[in-house]
Amino acid sequence: MKKIFAHIGIWLVLCYFLFASLSLFLPEILAATRALTSIGFIAGMFYFAGWVLSEQFLIRRYRPVLFVLAALITIIAFSVFRIKVIDVLPGDLPDFTSQSLFENWLSQKSTSRQRIFGLINQLGNGRRAFLNGFLLNIITLVIASLYRLYEHKSQKELESREKLRHSQEAQILYLKSQVNPHFLFNTLNNLYGLAYSKSDLAPQMILGLSATMRYLIYETEQKLVPIEKELNFIRNYLNLEKMRISYSENIRISIQVEQPAAFIPPLLFLPFIENCFKHGTIGKEEDGWMELDIWDEKESLNFVCKNSFHYQKIFEAKGIGLDNVKKRLNLIFDDKFELKTVKQDDEYLVSLQFPVFTKID
């Protein structure tokens, strides 16, 4: 709709300037009639050349020879029809006896210029009008064709970007859907262990699991979630883990986020934290430990997770969680994130930094 109003506005402006020029020599009604007629022919040529000829012979099927032939026929037809219509209109423009700047330039001493000037003088008024219309139609056709080709190229690029965006969103939803059952499977295993041993912590774990699943079901369908909600989810998850393991005091958490109202993609941290319990020694050995640090600076969020492990046993059975996060990061942030994993001695470290979003983003 905006484009339609823009086109109408441009033609009205051109019509006004032509009317202002013609009104110097003709009554206003006659000047307006001639201005509307002339601009109407130019607009007709513009849209026929761009949205019929270019559409049929250059965009839908590439036939440049047919395009040139059809364009030539169209130019001649519009030029002849324009003369017939304008001749019928009342009111003649004055016949200027003084030479134009172009004719003055042609009438100079140059032999070639004098020949061209002589040919023009031999043309009658009708032929001159046809030549003027013919040249004007050529210019209009070229501009219309280039504009339509540029518009088509821009539209194709926009469609390509939209298609890529929808494809990426579908992949992100698929990868995220794999995280939920992965987390649920691990938590239910933990709950089964507590229930089997008739632990008093089982009811608390059920409540914690209920709150966690509520977040997974109702919040993570969004592309972005507030940082505070994601951090609360992480706290709940770690509380669930503390209920089932021994030496829960070996889990250290430090969260220093000054802009909790900012937004991040959901479930980015969970696979890294899960791996600490799945592949590390925390909860399995007395000296097993885990450290989690999350903080923000400027417009980015930092995540560092460290845990103890036995080097020879690390990731013998690799899960889907870590791969999913890497794919999601690439799809969402492209190259605007930094992910590092370091294995040394009996310590495994994951460092992740990525930009946060605002509601405007």
Tab-separated table of N, CA and C in Angstrom, residues 183 185-195 197 199-202 204-205 236-248 251 273-285 290:
chain	number	residue	atom	x	y	z
A	183	PHE	N	16.278	-33.497	29.611
A	183	PHE	CA	16.255	-33.061	31.003
A	183	PHE	C	15.259	-33.896	31.812
A	185	PHE	N	14.162	-36.909	31.296
A	185	PHE	CA	14.658	-38.275	31.474
A	185	PHE	C	15.646	-38.347	32.639
A	186	ASN	N	16.580	-37.405	32.696
A	186	ASN	CA	17.569	-37.403	33.774
A	186	ASN	C	16.909	-37.176	35.134
A	187	THR	N	15.954	-36.214	35.177
A	187	THR	CA	15.314	-35.894	36.457
A	187	THR	C	14.452	-37.057	36.951
A	188	LEU	N	13.734	-37.692	36.051
A	188	LEU	CA	12.923	-38.842	36.459
A	188	LEU	C	13.791	-39.990	36.964
A	189	ASN	N	14.961	-40.145	36.379
A	189	ASN	CA	15.899	-41.150	36.884
A	189	ASN	C	16.283	-40.833	38.327
A	190	ASN	N	16.551	-39.542	38.582
A	190	ASN	CA	16.909	-39.130	39.936
A	190	ASN	C	15.745	-39.374	40.901
A	191	LEU	N	14.537	-39.004	40.441
A	191	LEU	CA	13.363	-39.177	41.286
A	191	LEU	C	13.104	-40.660	41.571
A	192	TYR	N	13.323	-41.492	40.586
A	192	TYR	CA	13.155	-42.928	40.782
A	192	TYR	C	14.109	-43.450	41.856
A	193	GLY	N	15.353	-42.941	41.812
A	193	GLY	CA	16.325	-43.378	42.816
A	193	GLY	C	15.894	-42.998	44.220
A	194	LEU	N	15.372	-41.789	44.389
A	194	LEU	CA	14.916	-41.353	45.712
A	194	LEU	C	13.680	-42.141	46.157
A	195	ALA	N	12.759	-42.340	45.234
A	195	ALA	CA	11.555	-43.088	45.589
A	195	ALA	C	11.894	-44.539	45.932
A	197	SER	N	14.620	-45.659	47.214
A	197	SER	CA	15.239	-45.718	48.540
A	197	SER	C	14.334	-45.145	49.625
A	199	SER	N	13.359	-42.100	50.162
A	199	SER	CA	13.947	-40.904	50.740
A	199	SER	C	12.867	-39.874	51.046
A	200	ASP	N	13.080	-39.139	52.134
A	200	ASP	CA	12.150	-38.065	52.483
A	200	ASP	C	12.237	-36.885	51.523
A	201	LEU	N	13.272	-36.889	50.685
A	201	LEU	CA	13.452	-35.783	49.744
A	201	LEU	C	12.599	-35.956	48.490
A	202	ALA	N	11.987	-37.118	48.300
A	202	ALA	CA	11.199	-37.365	47.089
A	202	ALA	C	10.063	-36.363	46.915
A	204	GLN	N	9.827	-33.267	47.950
A	204	GLN	CA	10.403	-31.966	47.586
A	204	GLN	C	10.870	-31.984	46.130
A	205	MET	N	11.412	-33.127	45.738
A	205	MET	CA	11.880	-33.217	44.358
A	205	MET	C	10.698	-33.167	43.395
A	236	ASN	N	16.530	-23.902	40.334
A	236	ASN	CA	15.644	-25.024	40.657
A	236	ASN	C	16.265	-26.359	40.243
A	237	TYR	N	16.876	-26.346	39.068
A	237	TYR	CA	17.497	-27.586	38.596
A	237	TYR	C	18.626	-28.027	39.534
A	238	LEU	N	19.470	-27.087	39.947
A	238	LEU	CA	20.572	-27.433	40.849
A	238	LEU	C	20.050	-27.884	42.211
A	239	ASN	N	18.942	-27.291	42.650
A	239	ASN	CA	18.358	-27.760	43.910
A	239	ASN	C	17.882	-29.202	43.782
A	240	LEU	N	17.331	-29.556	42.614
A	240	LEU	CA	16.920	-30.935	42.388
A	240	LEU	C	18.126	-31.875	42.435
A	241	GLU	N	19.226	-31.441	41.848
A	241	GLU	CA	20.430	-32.270	41.852
A	241	GLU	C	21.000	-32.413	43.265
A	242	LYS	N	20.947	-31.338	44.027
A	242	LYS	CA	21.480	-31.396	45.399
A	242	LYS	C	20.709	-32.395	46.264
A	243	MET	N	19.406	-32.557	45.948
A	243	MET	CA	18.597	-33.471	46.742
A	243	MET	C	19.008	-34.928	46.558
A	244	ARG	N	19.562	-35.249	45.427
A	244	ARG	CA	19.817	-36.657	45.150
A	244	ARG	C	21.267	-37.072	45.371
A	245	ILE	N	22.208	-36.099	45.446
A	245	ILE	CA	23.617	-36.464	45.516
A	245	ILE	C	24.158	-36.275	46.930
A	246	SER	N	25.236	-36.950	47.169
A	246	SER	CA	25.984	-36.730	48.406
A	246	SER	C	26.962	-35.580	48.190
A	247	TYR	N	27.370	-34.964	49.281
A	247	TYR	CA	28.340	-33.868	49.234
A	247	TYR	C	27.828	-32.708	48.372
A	248	SER	N	26.562	-32.363	48.580
A	248	SER	CA	25.985	-31.262	47.803
A	248	SER	C	26.647	-29.933	48.121
A	251	ILE	N	28.933	-28.019	45.574
A	251	ILE	CA	28.399	-27.251	44.441
A	251	ILE	C	28.429	-25.774	44.821
A	273	ILE	N	25.396	-27.778	32.323
A	273	ILE	CA	25.268	-28.117	33.745
A	273	ILE	C	24.950	-29.598	33.909
A	274	GLU	N	24.103	-30.119	33.030
A	274	GLU	CA	23.794	-31.541	33.090
A	274	GLU	C	25.041	-32.407	32.936
A	275	ASN	N	25.917	-31.975	32.043
A	275	ASN	CA	27.129	-32.765	31.800
A	275	ASN	C	28.030	-32.841	33.025
A	276	CYS	N	27.960	-31.810	33.879
A	276	CYS	CA	28.763	-31.853	35.106
A	276	CYS	C	28.375	-33.057	35.967
A	277	PHE	N	27.078	-33.332	36.028
A	277	PHE	CA	26.605	-34.440	36.860
A	277	PHE	C	26.674	-35.774	36.110
A	278	LYS	N	26.539	-35.691	34.789
A	278	LYS	CA	26.535	-36.927	34.011
A	278	LYS	C	27.937	-37.476	33.821
A	279	HIS	N	28.899	-36.600	33.526
A	279	HIS	CA	30.253	-37.045	33.195
A	279	HIS	C	31.281	-36.702	34.265
A	280	GLY	N	30.923	-35.784	35.182
A	280	GLY	CA	31.879	-35.404	36.224
A	280	GLY	C	31.812	-36.330	37.420
A	281	THR	N	32.609	-35.981	38.432
A	281	THR	CA	32.661	-36.794	39.654
A	281	THR	C	31.809	-36.220	40.770
A	282	ILE	N	31.144	-35.067	40.524
A	282	ILE	CA	30.300	-34.481	41.547
A	282	ILE	C	29.155	-35.441	41.877
A	283	GLY	N	28.955	-35.729	43.158
A	283	GLY	CA	27.927	-36.657	43.599
A	283	GLY	C	28.328	-38.101	43.535
A	284	LYS	N	29.494	-38.378	42.944
A	284	LYS	CA	29.968	-39.757	42.824
A	284	LYS	C	31.171	-40.024	43.724
A	285	GLU	N	31.936	-38.980	43.971
A	285	GLU	CA	33.111	-39.112	44.824
A	285	GLU	C	33.110	-37.994	45.849
A	290	MET	N	31.833	-28.880	41.711
A	290	MET	CA	31.318	-28.144	40.566
A	290	MET	C	31.217	-26.667	40.923
